[in-house]
Amino acid sequence: MSEDVWSPSAPVGAERDAPRGAAGSVTLIIPTFNEAGNVAELLRRLGRALPGDLPCEVLFVDDSTDDTPAVVEKAAADHPFPVSVLHREVAEGGLGGAVVEGIRRADSDWIVVMDADLQHPPHLVPELVGEGERTGADLVVASRYVSGGSRAGLAGSYRVAVSRAATWLAKGLFPRALRGISDPMSGFFAMRRSAVTDGALRPLGYKILLELAVRCRPAPVAEVPFVFQERFAGESKSTAREGLRFLAHLASLRSAAPLARMIGFGLIGLTGFVPNLVALWLLTGAGMHYLPAEIVANQAGVLWNFVLIEVLLFRERRRYRHWADRVGRFALLANADLLLRIPLIAVFVGRLGMGVLPATALALVTTFVLRFAATEALVYLPRRTSPVEAGHRTRS
C-alpha cells in the first residue's frame, strides 16, 4: 500500500496540545472519499465544539481521487488542534479499512469515528467521550434510535427502509454481540483504544461499528442520542454495491465460527441443486445422453457453490492461493464426493446390513463432513512454505 502522511509542523493553538497517549486523550478518525467540499466546514465546527483543554488530534484517512488531501492541509493551518491526513493509494477494505488504518496509527486513550459529510454533528464529540468517562463504558454509540435521536437526515423513504432493515438483520444475526446497541449501523461512536484488537479486524465496506462490536466485544456499552443531519456537500457514497458488500460482510462475520461455517457450507450446497438441475434439463433437452449430461450438469452446481463459498464463507482466506488453484482443488473435491459416496453406500448396506435409504442418508452426511473439512484444509488454509520461501518473503 502506497501512502502519504502530512501533518502541520506548528499548528495554530499548539499550546493546547497534549502528549500523544495522555490520559483522556482523543484521536478523531475521519475516513474520506472525495469530501473536499465538506472539510473546511467540518474543521470549523470541530474547532468551535471541542473544549480547549481536551487533548485531541484529528486524523483524516483519505481514499479520494479528488483534491481532498490538499483541502485538508489548507484548512488545518487555522485549526486549533493537530490535524493530519493519511492518503491511501489502495483503498483496501473500503471505509472500514480506512478506519482500521487510523486505529493502528492512534495511541490515544479514546478513538472517535465520524463521517466527513457533517451528517454526524461535531458538537457531540465531547459528549461521546464524556459519557464513556462518566459511565466507564468501552464503547459509546451515537444512536438515532434512542429517545432524543432521529434519522431525519436520511434522504427519502427508501433509504430509511434500507437502514431499518439492515439494523434488524444485524441485530437478528448477532443478538449477544449487539446487546445494548440500538443503532449498529451508526458510523459515529467513541471507543477506548484499549478495547480495540485491530489485528482481529477484517472490515468489508462501511459498517465498521458492526465489525468492532462483533469481533472485539467491547463492554460495557453506552449510547448518546443524535439527530442524523443532511449532507453538507457532495454526494452520498451509499450504493447498491455497498449494500451487497454489507450482506457479504454479515455472512463473513456470522460464519467466523467453524460450526456456523459448516452450516453455511451445507446450505450453500443445497442451493447448488438448482443450477445442477437447470443445466441437466438444458443439456438433455438439447439431445445429450443423460449420463454425460449428469457429469456436465454437476459442474454447474460445483461452480455455483464455489462462487458463493468464496464470497460468503472464505473471503478472508482467498489470498492464500491463486484463484485457479482454488477452483481446481474445489472441483476435484466436489467430484470426488460422488465417487466416494457409492462405495460408502455399498459398505453400509453390504457389511452393516443397513437399508438403502438410511445408508444413502448416512453416506451423504459422511461425505459432506469430509468435504467440508477437506475444503478448509486443502483449499483455504495457508500453504506450508519452505524455509527458502519464508526467507525470501521476509527479505522482500
Coordinates of C-alpha atoms in Angstrom, one line a residue:
M1 CA 0.0 0.0 0.0
S2 CA 1.4 3.4 -1.0
E3 CA 0.5 6.2 1.3
D4 CA 1.4 9.8 2.1
V5 CA 1.1 11.4 5.5
W6 CA 1.0 15.1 6.1
S7 CA 0.7 17.0 9.3
P8 CA 1.3 20.6 10.2
S9 CA 4.6 21.2 11.9
A10 CA 3.4 24.1 14.0
P11 CA -0.4 24.0 14.2
V12 CA -2.2 27.1 15.5
G13 CA -3.1 26.6 19.1
A14 CA -0.1 24.3 19.8
E15 CA -0.1 25.3 23.4
R16 CA -3.3 23.4 23.8
D17 CA -1.8 20.1 22.6
A18 CA -1.1 17.2 24.9
P19 CA 1.4 14.4 24.5
R20 CA 0.1 11.5 22.5
G21 CA -1.2 8.8 24.7
A22 CA -2.1 11.1 27.6
A23 CA -4.9 10.1 29.9
G24 CA -8.2 11.1 28.4
S25 CA -6.6 12.0 25.0
V26 CA -8.7 11.6 21.8
T27 CA -7.9 10.7 18.2
L28 CA -10.7 11.7 15.9
I29 CA -10.6 9.4 12.9
I30 CA -12.4 10.7 9.8
P31 CA -12.4 8.4 6.7
T32 CA -12.9 10.4 3.5
F33 CA -13.6 9.7 -0.1
N34 CA -14.0 12.8 -2.3
E35 CA -15.2 15.1 0.5
A36 CA -13.3 18.2 -0.4
G37 CA -16.4 20.3 -0.1
N38 CA -17.0 19.4 3.5
V39 CA -13.5 19.5 5.0
A40 CA -13.3 23.2 5.8
E41 CA -16.7 23.4 7.4
L42 CA -16.2 20.2 9.4
L43 CA -12.9 21.5 10.9
R44 CA -14.5 24.9 11.6
R45 CA -17.3 23.3 13.5
L46 CA -14.9 20.9 15.3
G47 CA -12.8 23.8 16.4
R48 CA -15.8 25.5 17.8
A49 CA -17.2 22.4 19.5
L50 CA -14.1 20.8 21.1
P51 CA -13.1 22.2 24.5
G52 CA -9.7 23.9 24.7
D53 CA -8.4 21.6 27.4
L54 CA -9.2 18.4 25.5
P55 CA -6.0 16.6 24.4
C56 CA -7.2 15.9 20.8
E57 CA -5.8 15.3 17.4
V58 CA -7.7 14.8 14.1
L59 CA -6.7 12.2 11.6
F60 CA -8.2 12.1 8.1
V61 CA -7.7 8.7 6.4
D62 CA -8.3 9.5 2.8
D63 CA -9.1 7.3 -0.3
S64 CA -10.0 10.2 -2.5
T65 CA -9.5 10.7 -6.2
D66 CA -10.0 14.5 -5.9
D67 CA -8.1 17.2 -4.0
T68 CA -9.4 16.4 -0.6
P69 CA -5.8 15.9 0.9
A70 CA -4.8 19.4 -0.3
V71 CA -8.0 20.9 1.1
V72 CA -7.3 19.3 4.5
E73 CA -3.8 20.7 4.5
K74 CA -5.1 24.2 3.8
A75 CA -7.9 24.1 6.3
A76 CA -5.7 22.6 9.0
A77 CA -3.5 25.7 9.1
D78 CA -6.2 27.6 11.0
H79 CA -7.4 24.7 13.2
P80 CA -6.7 24.8 17.0
F81 CA -5.8 21.1 17.2
P82 CA -3.2 19.0 15.3
V83 CA -4.6 17.7 12.0
S84 CA -3.0 15.1 9.8
V85 CA -4.0 13.2 6.7
L86 CA -3.1 9.7 5.6
H87 CA -3.8 9.2 1.9
R88 CA -4.1 5.6 0.8
E89 CA -3.3 4.8 -2.9
V90 CA -5.1 1.4 -2.4
A91 CA -8.5 1.7 -0.6
E92 CA -8.2 -1.8 1.0
G93 CA -11.3 -2.7 3.0
G94 CA -13.2 0.5 1.9
L95 CA -14.3 2.9 4.6
G96 CA -13.9 0.3 7.2
G97 CA -10.4 -0.4 6.2
A98 CA -9.6 3.3 6.4
V99 CA -10.9 3.4 10.0
V100 CA -8.8 0.3 10.9
E101 CA -5.7 2.0 9.4
G102 CA -6.4 5.1 11.6
I103 CA -6.8 2.9 14.7
R104 CA -3.4 1.4 14.0
R105 CA -1.9 4.9 14.0
A106 CA -3.7 6.0 17.2
D107 CA -2.2 5.6 20.7
S108 CA -4.6 7.9 22.5
D109 CA -7.0 6.8 25.3
W110 CA -10.1 7.3 23.1
I111 CA -10.9 6.9 19.4
V112 CA -13.8 8.8 17.9
V113 CA -15.0 7.8 14.5
M114 CA -17.3 10.1 12.4
D115 CA -18.0 10.8 8.8
A116 CA -16.8 13.9 7.0
D117 CA -20.1 14.9 5.4
L118 CA -21.5 16.7 8.6
Q119 CA -24.4 14.3 9.0
H120 CA -22.7 13.5 12.3
P121 CA -22.9 16.7 14.4
P122 CA -19.4 17.6 15.6
H123 CA -20.7 19.2 18.8
L124 CA -21.4 15.6 20.1
V125 CA -17.8 14.5 20.1
P126 CA -17.1 15.8 23.7
E127 CA -20.4 14.3 24.9
L128 CA -19.5 10.8 23.5
V129 CA -16.1 10.8 25.3
G130 CA -17.6 12.4 28.4
E131 CA -20.3 9.7 28.6
G132 CA -17.6 7.0 28.3
E133 CA -15.6 8.6 31.1
R134 CA -18.7 9.0 33.3
T135 CA -20.1 5.5 32.9
G136 CA -16.8 3.5 32.4
A137 CA -18.1 2.3 29.0
D138 CA -15.7 0.9 26.5
L139 CA -17.9 1.9 23.6
V140 CA -20.3 4.9 23.3
V141 CA -22.6 4.9 20.2
A142 CA -24.3 7.9 18.8
S143 CA -27.8 6.4 18.2
R144 CA -30.7 7.6 16.0
Y145 CA -33.0 5.1 17.7
V146 CA -33.0 6.1 21.4
S147 CA -35.1 8.9 23.0
G148 CA -34.0 12.2 21.6
G149 CA -32.4 10.7 18.5
S150 CA -33.7 11.0 14.9
R151 CA -32.9 9.7 11.4
A152 CA -34.2 12.9 9.9
G153 CA -31.3 13.5 7.6
L154 CA -31.8 10.2 5.7
A155 CA -32.8 11.1 2.2
G156 CA -36.1 9.5 1.2
S157 CA -38.3 6.7 2.5
Y158 CA -36.2 4.1 0.5
R159 CA -33.0 4.9 2.5
V160 CA -35.0 4.9 5.8
A161 CA -36.4 1.4 4.9
V162 CA -33.0 0.1 3.9
S163 CA -31.4 1.4 7.1
R164 CA -34.1 -0.1 9.3
A165 CA -33.9 -3.4 7.5
A166 CA -30.1 -3.6 7.9
T167 CA -30.4 -2.8 11.6
W168 CA -33.0 -5.6 12.2
L169 CA -30.9 -8.0 10.2
A170 CA -27.7 -7.3 12.0
K171 CA -29.3 -7.5 15.4
G172 CA -31.1 -10.7 14.5
L173 CA -27.9 -12.3 13.4
F174 CA -25.8 -11.1 16.4
P175 CA -28.1 -10.7 19.4
R176 CA -25.4 -11.1 22.0
A177 CA -22.7 -9.0 20.4
L178 CA -25.1 -6.2 19.7
R179 CA -26.9 -6.2 23.0
G180 CA -27.3 -2.7 24.2
I181 CA -26.6 -1.2 20.8
S182 CA -29.8 0.2 19.3
D183 CA -28.1 1.5 16.2
P184 CA -25.4 -0.9 14.9
M185 CA -25.4 0.9 11.5
S186 CA -24.2 4.1 13.1
G187 CA -20.9 5.4 11.9
F188 CA -20.5 7.8 14.8
F189 CA -19.1 6.4 18.0
A190 CA -16.3 6.6 20.6
M191 CA -14.3 3.6 21.8
R192 CA -11.4 3.1 24.2
R193 CA -8.3 2.3 22.3
S194 CA -7.5 -0.5 24.8
A195 CA -10.8 -2.3 23.8
V196 CA -9.8 -2.5 20.1
T197 CA -8.0 -5.6 18.9
D198 CA -7.1 -4.1 15.5
G199 CA -5.3 -7.3 14.4
A200 CA -8.7 -9.1 14.6
L201 CA -10.5 -6.6 12.4
R202 CA -11.2 -7.5 8.8
P203 CA -13.7 -5.0 7.6
L204 CA -15.6 -5.0 4.3
G205 CA -17.3 -1.8 3.3
Y206 CA -18.5 1.0 5.5
K207 CA -20.2 -0.6 8.6
I208 CA -17.1 -0.5 10.9
L209 CA -19.1 -0.3 14.1
L210 CA -20.6 -3.8 13.4
E211 CA -17.1 -5.1 12.8
L212 CA -15.8 -3.7 16.0
A213 CA -18.8 -4.8 18.1
V214 CA -18.8 -8.4 16.8
R215 CA -15.0 -9.1 16.7
C216 CA -13.9 -7.0 19.8
R217 CA -16.9 -7.4 22.0
P218 CA -16.4 -4.1 24.0
A219 CA -18.3 -3.9 27.3
P220 CA -20.0 -2.1 28.8
V221 CA -21.7 -0.1 26.1
A222 CA -23.4 3.3 26.4
E223 CA -25.4 5.3 23.9
V224 CA -26.0 9.0 23.3
P225 CA -28.9 10.2 21.1
F226 CA -28.2 12.2 18.0
V227 CA -30.1 13.7 15.1
F228 CA -28.8 12.5 11.8
Q229 CA -28.2 15.6 9.7
E230 CA -28.5 16.3 6.0
R231 CA -25.3 16.1 4.0
F232 CA -23.5 19.4 3.8
A233 CA -21.9 19.0 0.3
G234 CA -21.2 16.3 -2.2
E235 CA -23.0 13.0 -2.9
S236 CA -23.8 10.0 -0.8
K237 CA -21.5 7.0 -1.1
S238 CA -24.3 4.6 -0.2
T239 CA -24.9 2.5 -3.4
A240 CA -26.4 -0.9 -4.3
R241 CA -22.8 -2.2 -4.5
E242 CA -22.2 -1.1 -0.9
G243 CA -25.4 -2.9 0.1
L244 CA -24.1 -6.2 -1.4
R245 CA -20.8 -5.7 0.4
F246 CA -22.7 -5.2 3.6
L247 CA -24.5 -8.6 3.1
A248 CA -21.2 -10.3 2.3
H249 CA -19.8 -8.7 5.5
L250 CA -22.7 -10.1 7.6
A251 CA -22.1 -13.5 6.1
S252 CA -18.4 -13.4 6.8
L253 CA -18.9 -12.3 10.4
R254 CA -21.6 -14.9 11.0
S255 CA -19.5 -17.7 9.6
A256 CA -16.4 -17.0 11.6
A257 CA -17.1 -19.9 14.0
P258 CA -16.4 -23.4 12.5
L259 CA -19.8 -24.8 13.3
A260 CA -21.6 -21.8 11.7
R261 CA -19.2 -22.1 8.7
M262 CA -20.1 -25.8 8.3
I263 CA -23.8 -25.0 8.4
G264 CA -23.4 -22.3 5.8
F265 CA -21.4 -24.7 3.7
G266 CA -24.3 -27.2 3.8
L267 CA -26.9 -24.6 3.0
I268 CA -24.9 -23.3 0.0
G269 CA -24.5 -27.0 -1.1
L270 CA -28.3 -27.4 -1.1
T271 CA -28.7 -24.3 -3.3
G272 CA -26.4 -25.9 -5.8
F273 CA -29.1 -28.4 -6.8
V274 CA -30.9 -25.6 -8.7
P275 CA -28.2 -24.8 -11.3
N276 CA -27.4 -28.5 -11.5
L277 CA -31.0 -29.4 -12.4
V278 CA -31.4 -26.4 -14.7
A279 CA -28.2 -27.4 -16.6
L280 CA -29.3 -31.1 -16.7
W281 CA -32.7 -30.0 -18.2
L282 CA -31.0 -27.8 -20.8
L283 CA -28.4 -30.5 -21.8
T284 CA -30.9 -33.4 -22.1
G285 CA -33.3 -31.1 -23.9
A286 CA -30.5 -30.4 -26.4
G287 CA -30.2 -34.1 -27.1
M288 CA -27.2 -35.1 -24.9
H289 CA -27.4 -38.6 -23.3
Y290 CA -28.4 -38.3 -19.6
L291 CA -25.1 -39.9 -18.3
P292 CA -22.6 -37.4 -19.7
A293 CA -25.3 -34.7 -19.1
E294 CA -25.3 -35.6 -15.4
I295 CA -21.5 -35.2 -15.2
V296 CA -21.5 -31.8 -17.0
A297 CA -24.5 -30.5 -15.1
N298 CA -22.8 -31.4 -11.8
Q299 CA -20.1 -28.9 -12.7
A300 CA -22.7 -26.1 -12.9
G301 CA -23.6 -26.9 -9.3
V302 CA -19.9 -27.1 -8.3
L303 CA -19.2 -23.7 -9.9
W304 CA -22.3 -22.1 -8.2
N305 CA -21.2 -23.5 -4.8
F306 CA -17.6 -22.3 -5.3
V307 CA -18.7 -18.7 -6.1
L308 CA -21.0 -18.5 -3.0
I309 CA -18.4 -20.1 -0.7
E310 CA -15.7 -17.7 -1.9
V311 CA -17.9 -14.7 -1.3
L312 CA -19.8 -15.7 1.8
L313 CA -17.6 -18.1 3.8
F314 CA -13.9 -17.8 2.9
R315 CA -13.5 -14.3 1.6
E316 CA -10.7 -13.6 4.2
R317 CA -8.7 -16.7 3.1
R318 CA -8.7 -16.3 -0.7
R319 CA -5.3 -14.7 -0.6
Y320 CA -3.6 -17.9 0.4
R321 CA -3.9 -19.5 -3.0
H322 CA -4.3 -18.3 -6.6
W323 CA -7.9 -18.4 -7.8
A324 CA -7.2 -21.1 -10.4
D325 CA -5.6 -23.3 -7.8
R326 CA -8.7 -22.9 -5.6
V327 CA -11.1 -23.7 -8.4
G328 CA -9.2 -26.8 -9.4
R329 CA -9.0 -28.1 -5.8
F330 CA -12.6 -27.4 -5.1
A331 CA -13.8 -29.1 -8.2
L332 CA -11.7 -32.1 -7.5
L333 CA -13.1 -32.5 -4.0
A334 CA -16.7 -31.9 -5.2
N335 CA -16.5 -34.6 -7.8
A336 CA -14.6 -37.0 -5.6
D337 CA -17.6 -36.7 -3.3
L338 CA -19.6 -38.6 -5.9
L339 CA -17.0 -41.3 -6.3
L340 CA -16.8 -41.8 -2.5
R341 CA -20.5 -41.9 -1.9
I342 CA -21.3 -45.0 -3.9
P343 CA -18.6 -47.3 -2.2
L344 CA -19.8 -46.0 1.2
I345 CA -23.4 -46.9 0.5
A346 CA -22.2 -50.4 -0.6
V347 CA -20.3 -50.8 2.7
F348 CA -23.2 -49.6 4.8
V349 CA -25.7 -51.9 3.0
G350 CA -23.5 -55.0 2.4
R351 CA -21.3 -55.0 5.5
L352 CA -23.5 -53.3 8.1
G353 CA -26.9 -54.5 6.8
M354 CA -28.5 -51.1 6.6
G355 CA -31.4 -50.3 4.4
V356 CA -30.7 -48.4 1.1
L357 CA -32.4 -45.1 2.2
P358 CA -30.7 -44.8 5.7
A359 CA -27.4 -45.9 4.1
T360 CA -27.7 -43.2 1.5
A361 CA -28.5 -40.6 4.1
L362 CA -25.6 -41.6 6.3
A363 CA -23.3 -41.6 3.2
L364 CA -24.4 -38.1 2.3
V365 CA -23.7 -36.8 5.9
T366 CA -20.3 -38.5 6.0
T367 CA -19.1 -37.2 2.6
F368 CA -20.5 -33.8 3.5
V369 CA -18.4 -33.5 6.7
L370 CA -15.4 -34.9 4.9
R371 CA -15.8 -32.5 2.0
F372 CA -16.2 -29.5 4.4
A373 CA -13.0 -30.5 6.3
A374 CA -11.1 -31.1 3.1
T375 CA -12.2 -27.8 1.6
E376 CA -11.0 -25.9 4.6
A377 CA -7.7 -27.8 4.8
L378 CA -6.8 -28.2 1.1
V379 CA -8.3 -25.1 -0.5
Y380 CA -8.4 -22.3 2.0
L381 CA -5.8 -22.9 4.7
P382 CA -2.3 -21.3 4.2
R383 CA 0.1 -23.3 2.2
R384 CA 3.2 -24.6 4.0
T385 CA 6.2 -22.7 3.0
S386 CA 9.7 -24.0 2.7
P387 CA 12.5 -22.3 4.7
V388 CA 13.8 -20.8 1.5
E389 CA 10.4 -19.4 0.5
A390 CA 9.9 -18.0 4.1
G391 CA 13.3 -16.3 4.0
H392 CA 12.6 -14.8 0.6
R393 CA 9.2 -13.4 1.8
T394 CA 10.9 -11.9 4.9
R395 CA 13.6 -10.2 2.8
S396 CA 11.0 -8.9 0.3

